[in-house]
mmCIF file of C-alpha atoms in Angstrom:
data_model
loop_
_atom_site.group_PDB
_atom_site.id
_atom_site.type_symbol
_atom_site.label_atom_id
_atom_site.label_comp_id
_atom_site.label_asym_id
_atom_site.label_seq_id
_atom_site.Cartn_x
_atom_site.Cartn_y
_atom_site.Cartn_z
ATOM 1 C CA MET A 956 124.355 -81.586 -98.305
ATOM 2 C CA ALA A 957 127.080 -79.779 -98.306
ATOM 3 C CA LYS A 958 130.472 -81.011 -97.869
ATOM 4 C CA VAL A 959 132.028 -78.991 -95.292
ATOM 5 C CA VAL A 960 135.919 -79.399 -94.800
ATOM 6 C CA ILE A 961 138.238 -77.847 -91.479
ATOM 7 C CA TYR A 962 141.385 -77.084 -90.807
ATOM 8 C CA SER A 963 142.231 -76.368 -87.996
ATOM 9 C CA THR A 964 144.202 -76.883 -84.257
ATOM 10 C CA PRO A 965 143.396 -78.951 -81.474
ATOM 11 C CA THR A 966 144.436 -75.387 -78.724
ATOM 12 C CA CYS A 967 142.447 -73.451 -81.395
ATOM 13 C CA VAL A 968 139.615 -72.279 -79.392
ATOM 14 C CA TYR A 969 137.181 -70.254 -82.230
ATOM 15 C CA CYS A 970 137.869 -74.648 -83.677
ATOM 16 C CA LYS A 971 136.398 -76.287 -81.217
ATOM 17 C CA MET A 972 133.427 -73.929 -81.750
ATOM 18 C CA ALA A 973 133.274 -73.949 -85.815
ATOM 19 C CA LYS A 974 133.494 -78.304 -84.588
ATOM 20 C CA ASP A 975 131.234 -77.976 -81.504
ATOM 21 C CA PHE A 976 129.135 -76.213 -83.177
ATOM 22 C CA LEU A 977 128.037 -78.733 -86.670
ATOM 23 C CA THR A 978 128.307 -81.310 -84.358
ATOM 24 C CA GLU A 979 125.880 -79.643 -82.450
ATOM 25 C CA HIS A 980 123.441 -79.676 -86.207
ATOM 26 C CA ASN A 981 124.209 -83.048 -87.192
ATOM 27 C CA ILE A 982 126.072 -82.044 -89.284
ATOM 28 C CA GLU A 983 129.344 -83.999 -90.073
ATOM 29 C CA PHE A 984 132.221 -82.193 -91.403
ATOM 30 C CA GLU A 985 136.150 -83.441 -92.312
ATOM 31 C CA ASP A 986 138.637 -82.141 -89.535
ATOM 32 C CA HIS A 987 142.407 -82.002 -90.932
ATOM 33 C CA ASN A 988 144.990 -80.686 -87.730
ATOM 34 C CA VAL A 989 147.274 -79.346 -89.222
ATOM 35 C CA ALA A 990 149.338 -78.681 -85.836
ATOM 36 C CA GLU A 991 150.802 -83.060 -87.036
ATOM 37 C CA ASP A 992 149.729 -82.635 -90.283
ATOM 38 C CA GLU A 993 151.862 -80.952 -92.490
ATOM 39 C CA GLN A 994 150.472 -81.738 -95.810
ATOM 40 C CA ALA A 995 146.970 -80.568 -95.003
ATOM 41 C CA ARG A 996 148.697 -77.217 -93.094
ATOM 42 C CA ALA A 997 150.349 -77.055 -96.707
ATOM 43 C CA GLU A 998 147.393 -77.405 -98.963
ATOM 44 C CA MET A 999 145.398 -75.633 -96.154
ATOM 45 C CA VAL A 1000 147.970 -72.305 -96.387
ATOM 46 C CA GLU A 1001 148.116 -72.944 -100.486
ATOM 47 C CA LYS A 1002 144.010 -72.728 -100.661
ATOM 48 C CA SER A 1003 143.669 -69.477 -98.274
ATOM 49 C CA GLY A 1004 146.636 -67.280 -99.186
ATOM 50 C CA GLN A 1005 146.713 -67.544 -95.048
ATOM 51 C CA MET A 1006 147.750 -68.849 -92.210
ATOM 52 C CA GLY A 1007 145.440 -68.260 -89.431
ATOM 53 C CA VAL A 1008 142.850 -71.209 -87.904
ATOM 54 C CA PRO A 1009 140.639 -72.476 -88.388
ATOM 55 C CA VAL A 1010 139.789 -72.484 -92.549
ATOM 56 C CA ILE A 1011 136.593 -74.169 -92.698
ATOM 57 C CA PHE A 1012 135.010 -75.210 -96.707
ATOM 58 C CA ILE A 1013 131.542 -75.598 -97.072
ATOM 59 C CA ASP A 1014 131.291 -76.532 -101.080
ATOM 60 C CA ASP A 1015 133.480 -74.548 -102.183
ATOM 61 C CA GLU A 1016 132.814 -71.852 -100.565
ATOM 62 C CA MET A 1017 135.973 -70.965 -98.162
ATOM 63 C CA MET A 1018 135.803 -69.259 -94.127
ATOM 64 C CA ILE A 1019 138.790 -68.091 -92.683
ATOM 65 C CA GLY A 1020 137.735 -67.568 -89.475
ATOM 66 C CA PHE A 1021 134.253 -68.718 -87.203
ATOM 67 C CA ASP A 1022 131.699 -66.902 -87.887
ATOM 68 C CA GLU A 1023 128.498 -68.095 -86.813
ATOM 69 C CA ALA A 1024 126.194 -65.858 -89.091
ATOM 70 C CA ARG A 1025 127.720 -67.324 -92.663
ATOM 71 C CA MET A 1026 127.659 -70.492 -91.622
ATOM 72 C CA ARG A 1027 124.116 -70.960 -90.954
ATOM 73 C CA GLU A 1028 123.706 -68.796 -93.816
ATOM 74 C CA LEU A 1029 125.900 -71.812 -96.090
ATOM 75 C CA LEU A 1030 124.201 -75.021 -94.161
ATOM 76 C CA ASN A 1031 121.026 -72.416 -94.612
ATOM 77 C CA LEU A 1032 120.242 -73.395 -90.888
ATOM 78 C CA MET B 355 113.429 -55.592 -69.951
ATOM 79 C CA TYR B 356 115.847 -57.189 -68.189
ATOM 80 C CA ASP B 357 117.104 -56.081 -64.856
ATOM 81 C CA VAL B 358 120.578 -56.200 -65.856
ATOM 82 C CA LEU B 359 122.264 -56.084 -69.060
ATOM 83 C CA ILE B 360 125.522 -57.534 -68.849
ATOM 84 C CA ILE B 361 128.110 -56.362 -72.341
ATOM 85 C CA GLY B 362 130.688 -59.288 -72.624
ATOM 86 C CA GLY B 363 131.077 -62.779 -72.369
ATOM 87 C CA GLY B 364 134.905 -63.182 -70.085
ATOM 88 C CA ALA B 365 135.585 -64.521 -67.035
ATOM 89 C CA SER B 366 133.996 -60.885 -65.670
ATOM 90 C CA GLY B 367 130.964 -61.144 -67.711
ATOM 91 C CA PHE B 368 129.809 -64.637 -66.539
ATOM 92 C CA THR B 369 130.811 -64.418 -63.010
ATOM 93 C CA ALA B 370 128.603 -61.041 -62.705
ATOM 94 C CA ALA B 371 125.204 -63.221 -64.860
ATOM 95 C CA ILE B 372 126.375 -65.876 -61.907
ATOM 96 C CA TYR B 373 125.352 -63.584 -59.191
ATOM 97 C CA SER B 374 122.862 -61.483 -60.961
ATOM 98 C CA ALA B 375 120.919 -65.025 -61.792
ATOM 99 C CA ARG B 376 121.353 -66.637 -57.827
ATOM 100 C CA LYS B 377 120.425 -62.518 -57.193
ATOM 101 C CA LYS B 378 117.228 -63.621 -59.377
ATOM 102 C CA LEU B 379 117.485 -61.016 -61.098
ATOM 103 C CA LYS B 380 116.494 -61.124 -65.526
ATOM 104 C CA VAL B 381 120.047 -60.796 -66.668
ATOM 105 C CA ILE B 382 121.301 -61.498 -70.635
ATOM 106 C CA VAL B 383 125.213 -61.540 -71.634
ATOM 107 C CA LEU B 384 125.307 -60.365 -74.825
ATOM 108 C CA GLU B 385 128.617 -62.654 -76.140
ATOM 109 C CA TYR B 386 130.958 -61.853 -79.260
ATOM 110 C CA GLU B 387 133.854 -63.330 -78.401
ATOM 111 C CA GLN B 388 133.374 -66.352 -76.266
ATOM 112 C CA GLY B 389 134.745 -67.040 -73.371
ATOM 113 C CA GLY B 390 136.736 -63.397 -73.748
ATOM 114 C CA GLN B 391 140.826 -63.375 -73.073
ATOM 115 C CA THR B 392 140.608 -66.434 -70.598
ATOM 116 C CA ALA B 393 139.430 -68.812 -73.769
ATOM 117 C CA LEU B 394 142.436 -68.454 -74.977
ATOM 118 C CA GLN B 395 145.027 -70.272 -72.359
ATOM 119 C CA PRO B 396 145.023 -73.710 -72.627
ATOM 120 C CA GLU B 397 146.662 -73.945 -68.853
ATOM 121 C CA ILE B 398 146.029 -71.668 -66.715
ATOM 122 C CA TRP B 399 148.374 -71.730 -63.443
ATOM 123 C CA ASN B 400 147.111 -69.646 -61.316
ATOM 124 C CA TYR B 401 143.456 -70.173 -60.919
ATOM 125 C CA PRO B 402 142.981 -71.000 -56.941
ATOM 126 C CA GLY B 403 141.644 -74.052 -56.730
ATOM 127 C CA TYR B 404 142.636 -76.094 -60.174
ATOM 128 C CA THR B 405 145.570 -77.109 -61.705
ATOM 129 C CA GLY B 406 147.039 -76.233 -65.682
ATOM 130 C CA LEU B 407 142.761 -75.628 -66.240
ATOM 131 C CA ASP B 408 141.953 -75.995 -70.346
ATOM 132 C CA GLY B 409 140.415 -71.691 -70.112
ATOM 133 C CA ALA B 410 137.985 -72.471 -72.752
ATOM 134 C CA LYS B 411 136.509 -74.895 -70.072
ATOM 135 C CA LEU B 412 136.806 -73.098 -67.395
ATOM 136 C CA MET B 413 134.114 -70.858 -69.655
ATOM 137 C CA GLN B 414 131.674 -73.045 -70.859
ATOM 138 C CA THR B 415 131.546 -73.876 -67.437
ATOM 139 C CA MET B 416 131.156 -70.433 -65.537
ATOM 140 C CA LYS B 417 128.454 -70.119 -69.219
ATOM 141 C CA LYS B 418 126.648 -72.553 -68.212
ATOM 142 C CA GLN B 419 126.814 -72.125 -64.218
ATOM 143 C CA ALA B 420 124.526 -68.490 -65.342
ATOM 144 C CA THR B 421 122.446 -70.297 -67.982
ATOM 145 C CA ASP B 422 121.649 -73.166 -65.345
ATOM 146 C CA PHE B 423 120.641 -70.489 -62.992
ATOM 147 C CA GLY B 424 118.685 -68.771 -65.633
ATOM 148 C CA ALA B 425 120.758 -65.908 -67.319
ATOM 149 C CA GLU B 426 120.642 -65.393 -70.862
ATOM 150 C CA THR B 427 123.150 -65.250 -73.330
ATOM 151 C CA LYS B 428 123.090 -64.240 -77.023
ATOM 152 C CA ASN B 429 125.656 -63.109 -79.933
ATOM 153 C CA PHE B 430 125.284 -59.812 -80.505
ATOM 154 C CA VAL B 431 127.441 -57.601 -81.326
ATOM 155 C CA VAL B 432 126.185 -53.554 -79.475
ATOM 156 C CA GLU B 433 127.386 -50.939 -81.285
ATOM 157 C CA LYS B 434 125.749 -48.029 -79.840
ATOM 158 C CA ILE B 435 123.815 -47.687 -76.390
ATOM 159 C CA TYR B 436 122.058 -44.922 -74.766
ATOM 160 C CA SER B 437 119.103 -44.126 -71.846
ATOM 161 C CA GLU B 438 116.072 -43.288 -72.451
ATOM 162 C CA LYS B 439 112.765 -41.978 -70.238
ATOM 163 C CA GLY B 440 110.951 -45.908 -69.332
ATOM 164 C CA ASP B 441 107.413 -45.904 -69.610
ATOM 165 C CA ASP B 442 107.307 -45.881 -65.487
ATOM 166 C CA GLY B 443 109.177 -42.548 -65.760
ATOM 167 C CA HIS B 444 112.593 -44.493 -64.777
ATOM 168 C CA GLU B 445 115.928 -43.900 -67.101
ATOM 169 C CA ILE B 446 116.776 -46.820 -68.544
ATOM 170 C CA PHE B 447 119.598 -49.000 -70.902
ATOM 171 C CA VAL B 448 119.299 -49.306 -74.890
ATOM 172 C CA VAL B 449 121.595 -50.669 -76.343
ATOM 173 C CA GLU B 450 121.411 -51.488 -80.449
ATOM 174 C CA ASP B 451 124.177 -53.277 -82.792
ATOM 175 C CA LYS B 452 124.570 -52.944 -86.374
ATOM 176 C CA ASN B 453 120.621 -54.006 -88.503
ATOM 177 C CA GLY B 454 118.917 -51.744 -84.877
ATOM 178 C CA ASN B 455 117.711 -54.534 -83.563
ATOM 179 C CA GLN B 456 117.236 -53.496 -79.116
ATOM 180 C CA ILE B 457 118.109 -54.600 -76.322
ATOM 181 C CA LYS B 458 116.635 -52.784 -73.816
ATOM 182 C CA ALA B 459 117.761 -52.877 -69.361
ATOM 183 C CA LYS B 460 116.711 -51.110 -65.764
ATOM 184 C CA SER B 461 120.753 -51.613 -65.820
ATOM 185 C CA VAL B 462 123.896 -52.636 -67.288
ATOM 186 C CA ILE B 463 128.166 -54.312 -66.735
ATOM 187 C CA ILE B 464 129.976 -53.459 -69.351
ATOM 188 C CA ALA B 465 132.669 -56.390 -69.427
ATOM 189 C CA THR B 466 133.955 -56.312 -72.895
ATOM 190 C CA GLY B 467 137.578 -57.091 -71.195
ATOM 191 C CA ALA B 468 140.503 -55.783 -73.694
ATOM 192 C CA LYS B 469 142.032 -56.517 -77.249
ATOM 193 C CA PRO B 470 145.738 -57.071 -78.170
ATOM 194 C CA ARG B 471 148.023 -54.574 -78.314
ATOM 195 C CA LYS B 472 148.974 -53.518 -81.904
ATOM 196 C CA LEU B 473 152.834 -52.793 -83.794
ATOM 197 C CA GLY B 474 151.767 -50.414 -85.649
ATOM 198 C CA VAL B 475 155.037 -51.317 -87.487
ATOM 199 C CA PRO B 476 155.607 -51.219 -91.112
ATOM 200 C CA GLY B 477 154.038 -55.072 -92.506
ATOM 201 C CA GLU B 478 151.868 -55.550 -89.058
ATOM 202 C CA GLU B 479 148.954 -55.303 -91.499
ATOM 203 C CA GLU B 480 149.841 -56.740 -94.200
ATOM 204 C CA PHE B 481 150.987 -59.985 -93.265
ATOM 205 C CA TYR B 482 148.448 -60.752 -90.154
ATOM 206 C CA ASN B 483 147.116 -64.292 -90.593
ATOM 207 C CA LYS B 484 150.519 -64.668 -93.063
ATOM 208 C CA GLY B 485 153.684 -64.898 -90.081
ATOM 209 C CA VAL B 486 151.763 -61.958 -87.919
ATOM 210 C CA THR B 487 149.138 -63.405 -85.239
ATOM 211 C CA TYR B 488 148.086 -62.130 -82.277
ATOM 212 C CA CYS B 489 147.316 -64.883 -80.256
ATOM 213 C CA ALA B 490 150.052 -68.102 -79.516
ATOM 214 C CA THR B 491 146.718 -70.692 -78.591
ATOM 215 C CA CYS B 492 145.529 -69.823 -81.591
ATOM 216 C CA ASP B 493 148.365 -70.387 -84.233
ATOM 217 C CA ALA B 494 150.930 -72.123 -82.062
ATOM 218 C CA PRO B 495 151.188 -75.355 -83.743
ATOM 219 C CA LEU B 496 151.568 -74.194 -87.765
ATOM 220 C CA PHE B 497 155.632 -72.879 -86.763
ATOM 221 C CA GLY B 498 156.296 -76.331 -86.395
ATOM 222 C CA GLY B 499 160.456 -76.347 -87.215
ATOM 223 C CA LYS B 500 160.426 -72.620 -88.428
ATOM 224 C CA LYS B 501 162.407 -69.659 -86.432
ATOM 225 C CA VAL B 502 159.696 -67.586 -84.968
ATOM 226 C CA ALA B 503 159.698 -63.426 -82.767
ATOM 227 C CA VAL B 504 157.924 -63.003 -79.352
ATOM 228 C CA VAL B 505 157.587 -59.439 -79.341
ATOM 229 C CA GLY B 506 157.119 -58.522 -75.697
ATOM 230 C CA ALA B 507 158.207 -60.082 -72.760
ATOM 231 C CA GLY B 508 154.794 -59.773 -70.040
ATOM 232 C CA ASN B 509 152.970 -62.505 -69.416
ATOM 233 C CA THR B 510 151.937 -63.094 -72.358
ATOM 234 C CA GLY B 511 154.893 -62.511 -74.583
ATOM 235 C CA LEU B 512 156.242 -65.668 -72.272
ATOM 236 C CA ASP B 513 153.105 -67.437 -72.650
ATOM 237 C CA ALA B 514 153.432 -67.315 -75.463
ATOM 238 C CA ALA B 515 156.840 -68.642 -76.051
ATOM 239 C CA LEU B 516 156.741 -71.329 -73.921
ATOM 240 C CA GLN B 517 153.664 -72.410 -75.750
ATOM 241 C CA LEU B 518 155.941 -72.374 -79.225
ATOM 242 C CA THR B 519 158.811 -74.549 -77.446
ATOM 243 C CA LYS B 520 156.785 -77.080 -77.713
ATOM 244 C CA TYR B 521 156.779 -76.600 -82.076
ATOM 245 C CA ALA B 522 159.076 -73.631 -83.620
ATOM 246 C CA GLU B 523 162.446 -74.195 -84.185
ATOM 247 C CA LYS B 524 163.431 -71.775 -82.283
ATOM 248 C CA ILE B 525 161.889 -68.747 -80.780
ATOM 249 C CA TYR B 526 163.871 -65.438 -80.280
ATOM 250 C CA VAL B 527 161.791 -62.810 -77.175
ATOM 251 C CA LEU B 528 162.029 -59.788 -78.521
ATOM 252 C CA VAL B 529 162.161 -57.470 -75.208
ATOM 253 C CA ARG B 530 161.923 -53.297 -74.857
ATOM 254 C CA SER B 531 163.435 -53.098 -71.337
ATOM 255 C CA SER B 532 163.114 -55.524 -69.148
ATOM 256 C CA VAL B 533 160.895 -58.920 -68.625
ATOM 257 C CA LYS B 534 157.918 -58.385 -67.358
ATOM 258 C CA GLY B 535 156.095 -61.900 -66.932
ATOM 259 C CA ASP B 536 156.205 -64.356 -63.865
ATOM 260 C CA PRO B 537 160.083 -65.799 -62.717
ATOM 261 C CA VAL B 538 158.669 -69.356 -63.348
ATOM 262 C CA THR B 539 158.214 -69.023 -66.557
ATOM 263 C CA TYR B 540 161.150 -66.331 -67.345
ATOM 264 C CA ASP B 541 163.408 -69.544 -65.724
ATOM 265 C CA LYS B 542 161.539 -72.257 -67.938
ATOM 266 C CA LEU B 543 162.626 -69.689 -70.770
ATOM 267 C CA LYS B 544 165.890 -69.845 -70.308
ATOM 268 C CA LYS B 545 166.416 -73.448 -69.650
ATOM 269 C CA ASP B 546 165.340 -73.656 -73.423
ATOM 270 C CA PRO B 547 168.226 -74.229 -75.872
ATOM 271 C CA LYS B 548 165.702 -72.800 -78.535
ATOM 272 C CA VAL B 549 164.903 -69.569 -76.499
ATOM 273 C CA GLU B 550 166.526 -66.117 -77.317
ATOM 274 C CA PHE B 551 166.144 -63.394 -75.502
ATOM 275 C CA ILE B 552 167.187 -60.274 -76.950
ATOM 276 C CA PHE B 553 167.007 -57.118 -75.082
ATOM 277 C CA GLY B 554 166.867 -53.387 -76.327
ATOM 278 C CA VAL B 555 164.589 -54.319 -78.712
ATOM 279 C CA GLU B 556 162.865 -51.006 -80.789
ATOM 280 C CA THR B 557 160.768 -53.264 -83.575
ATOM 281 C CA GLN B 558 160.639 -51.093 -86.421
ATOM 282 C CA GLU B 559 159.079 -52.988 -89.775
ATOM 283 C CA ILE B 560 157.802 -57.055 -90.207
ATOM 284 C CA LYS B 561 158.766 -57.705 -93.300
ATOM 285 C CA GLY B 562 157.949 -60.306 -96.196
ATOM 286 C CA ASP B 563 156.293 -61.803 -99.971
ATOM 287 C CA LYS B 564 154.171 -63.410 -99.137
ATOM 288 C CA PHE B 565 154.087 -64.528 -95.531
ATOM 289 C CA VAL B 566 157.033 -62.792 -93.630
ATOM 290 C CA THR B 567 159.930 -63.808 -93.785
ATOM 291 C CA SER B 568 162.640 -60.950 -91.569
ATOM 292 C CA LEU B 569 161.800 -58.903 -89.109
ATOM 293 C CA VAL B 570 163.511 -56.075 -88.468
ATOM 294 C CA TYR B 571 163.975 -53.931 -85.354
ATOM 295 C CA LYS B 572 166.745 -51.673 -84.056
ATOM 296 C CA ASP B 573 169.040 -52.090 -80.384
ATOM 297 C CA LYS B 574 168.421 -49.254 -78.381
ATOM 298 C CA GLU B 575 171.468 -49.696 -77.534
ATOM 299 C CA SER B 576 174.218 -49.993 -80.544
ATOM 300 C CA LYS B 577 171.683 -47.732 -83.165
ATOM 301 C CA GLN B 578 172.134 -50.923 -85.333
ATOM 302 C CA THR B 579 169.506 -51.027 -87.346
ATOM 303 C CA LYS B 580 169.535 -55.381 -87.259
ATOM 304 C CA GLU B 581 166.679 -58.233 -89.562
ATOM 305 C CA LEU B 582 166.481 -61.371 -87.528
ATOM 306 C CA GLU B 583 165.326 -63.608 -90.706
ATOM 307 C CA VAL B 584 161.409 -65.645 -89.114
ATOM 308 C CA SER B 585 158.488 -66.922 -90.572
ATOM 309 C CA GLY B 586 156.531 -65.705 -87.756
ATOM 310 C CA VAL B 587 156.260 -62.979 -85.928
ATOM 311 C CA PHE B 588 153.447 -63.446 -82.731
ATOM 312 C CA VAL B 589 153.134 -59.466 -81.062
ATOM 313 C CA SER B 590 151.968 -59.594 -77.446
ATOM 314 C CA ILE B 591 153.232 -56.631 -76.102
ATOM 315 C CA GLY B 592 149.567 -55.807 -74.350
ATOM 316 C CA SER B 593 145.813 -54.644 -74.338
ATOM 317 C CA ILE B 594 144.350 -51.878 -75.394
ATOM 318 C CA PRO B 595 140.579 -51.572 -74.174
ATOM 319 C CA ASN B 596 137.500 -51.910 -75.905
ATOM 320 C CA SER B 597 135.364 -49.569 -75.075
ATOM 321 C CA ASP B 598 135.072 -47.780 -78.227
ATOM 322 C CA PHE B 599 131.441 -48.796 -78.355
ATOM 323 C CA LEU B 600 130.930 -45.903 -75.597
ATOM 324 C CA GLY B 601 131.828 -42.960 -76.886
ATOM 325 C CA ASP B 602 131.364 -40.299 -74.204
ATOM 326 C CA PHE B 603 128.550 -43.114 -72.104
ATOM 327 C CA CYS B 604 130.682 -42.748 -69.389
ATOM 328 C CA GLU B 605 134.132 -41.806 -67.838
ATOM 329 C CA LYS B 606 136.830 -43.195 -69.440
ATOM 330 C CA ASN B 607 140.109 -42.439 -68.591
ATOM 331 C CA GLN B 608 143.206 -41.001 -71.238
ATOM 332 C CA TYR B 609 144.022 -45.410 -72.811
ATOM 333 C CA GLY B 610 139.979 -45.711 -73.221
ATOM 334 C CA GLN B 611 139.865 -47.349 -69.732
ATOM 335 C CA ILE B 612 136.774 -47.340 -67.360
ATOM 336 C CA VAL B 613 136.443 -45.343 -64.706
ATOM 337 C CA ILE B 614 135.495 -47.098 -62.053
ATOM 338 C CA ASN B 615 135.197 -47.142 -58.413
ATOM 339 C CA PRO B 616 137.286 -49.819 -57.267
ATOM 340 C CA LYS B 617 134.998 -50.154 -53.925
ATOM 341 C CA THR B 618 131.545 -51.088 -55.752
ATOM 342 C CA ASN B 619 132.474 -50.581 -59.580
ATOM 343 C CA ALA B 620 130.366 -47.963 -60.475
ATOM 344 C CA THR B 621 130.992 -46.234 -63.644
ATOM 345 C CA SER B 622 130.028 -41.943 -63.702
ATOM 346 C CA ARG B 623 127.064 -42.340 -65.115
ATOM 347 C CA PRO B 624 123.997 -44.002 -62.324
ATOM 348 C CA GLY B 625 123.204 -47.520 -63.355
ATOM 349 C CA VAL B 626 125.515 -48.997 -65.930
ATOM 350 C CA PHE B 627 128.386 -50.731 -63.999
ATOM 351 C CA ALA B 628 131.744 -52.145 -65.281
ATOM 352 C CA ALA B 629 134.307 -55.011 -64.095
ATOM 353 C CA GLY B 630 137.709 -56.759 -65.589
ATOM 354 C CA ASP B 631 139.747 -55.637 -67.827
ATOM 355 C CA VAL B 632 137.812 -52.601 -69.871
ATOM 356 C CA THR B 633 138.102 -51.083 -66.378
ATOM 357 C CA ASP B 634 140.973 -48.862 -65.847
ATOM 358 C CA ILE B 635 141.637 -51.333 -62.817
ATOM 359 C CA GLU B 636 145.266 -52.290 -62.774
ATOM 360 C CA GLU B 637 145.861 -56.084 -62.676
ATOM 361 C CA ARG B 638 144.423 -57.885 -66.054
ATOM 362 C CA GLN B 639 144.343 -61.683 -64.572
ATOM 363 C CA ALA B 640 141.208 -64.426 -65.116
ATOM 364 C CA ILE B 641 141.588 -64.552 -61.011
ATOM 365 C CA ILE B 642 140.594 -60.950 -60.621
ATOM 366 C CA ALA B 643 138.283 -60.693 -63.605
ATOM 367 C CA ALA B 644 136.165 -62.445 -61.883
ATOM 368 C CA GLY B 645 136.313 -60.737 -58.550
ATOM 369 C CA GLU B 646 135.143 -57.494 -59.988
ATOM 370 C CA GLY B 647 132.475 -59.252 -61.917
ATOM 371 C CA ALA B 648 131.124 -60.473 -58.257
ATOM 372 C CA LYS B 649 131.684 -57.497 -57.435
ATOM 373 C CA ALA B 650 129.685 -55.561 -59.907
ATOM 374 C CA ALA B 651 126.749 -58.172 -59.410
ATOM 375 C CA LEU B 652 126.149 -57.540 -56.220
ATOM 376 C CA GLN B 653 126.478 -53.383 -56.030
ATOM 377 C CA CYS B 654 124.141 -53.367 -59.421
ATOM 378 C CA TYR B 655 121.798 -55.733 -57.598
ATOM 379 C CA LYS B 656 121.391 -52.749 -53.895
ATOM 380 C CA TRP B 657 121.706 -50.155 -56.627
ATOM 381 C CA LEU B 658 118.703 -52.036 -58.872
ATOM 382 C CA LYS B 659 116.747 -52.705 -54.834
ATOM 383 C CA SER B 660 117.054 -48.703 -54.287
ATOM 384 C CA ASN B 661 116.451 -46.763 -57.773
ATOM 385 C CA HIS B 662 113.301 -49.417 -59.132
#
């Protein structure tokens, strides 16, 4: 099973969509709230070289923003 | 074949879907920016009947209402739209995505809304998502303890500044001429010591290395060039309609907005209606977009009855 990590903020609609999508498909994920967790924020900026949320990792594949089609592909859905 | 094809899943699109579905028409909503601009508002205070409403929730409810009444929805980005002669001799409308997938319908309601207008200054593209953003709701929390600039003082700009007061250390609101947003929000911001309004600003450049470090502007009065040290730039200078995909399918004005008959929401093309921020109506509000969607759907229903 792929390891899914998401960096998000509570107010970001696309983050919510991504998380809803994962929940809907029974996929476990690690969620970092970068609005509060400064360390996670720094980590996200460092890894992705940018500041937009969500940043989603599916194993080593990084996705900036929520792209349902690509997510389906990477998760074999 | 659908009776009504609605392009756009924002407030006007889903309201049109609710009204069409309740007429027992076969309806599909093509959404790509889910929930449209309304979904990006964390707190809506001027949608009657609700106070401090979460825009994303409002849009989820609208969508559920539409699908409960039988409307279908699909993630589908329209690349091309045209008409052809159907089997029964009537004109039918066809949309295609970039892979050539087609959807056909007897009538169309265009409700694709608008997207943020860009400043068009050096550095804006380069530092997009590296400090430059168009969505305060999404990105304001990332600027905790930082200095930021909001460009624009319409409702979007003032709302962005207000959201930022929760996080940023200092917020400059850069105003070209005058504050056009709601006085209620403006008053709140004026009282906040973290917020500073600068007037007569012409933004010239966004500078940085890996991320934004400053914004350069010209003071229109003194003609002097000034530089503000900021790590975030929230561009909020209005919107432009999502109408490029239409080509000359129906009439647009000089701003790219679809010209509609304000009474009926009819476009220049029979059987094609339009509603909300993509049209040439004057006000851009969730409640208005919803109302326009309802108008378009009811008129579209009448048109279908007398033409099919």
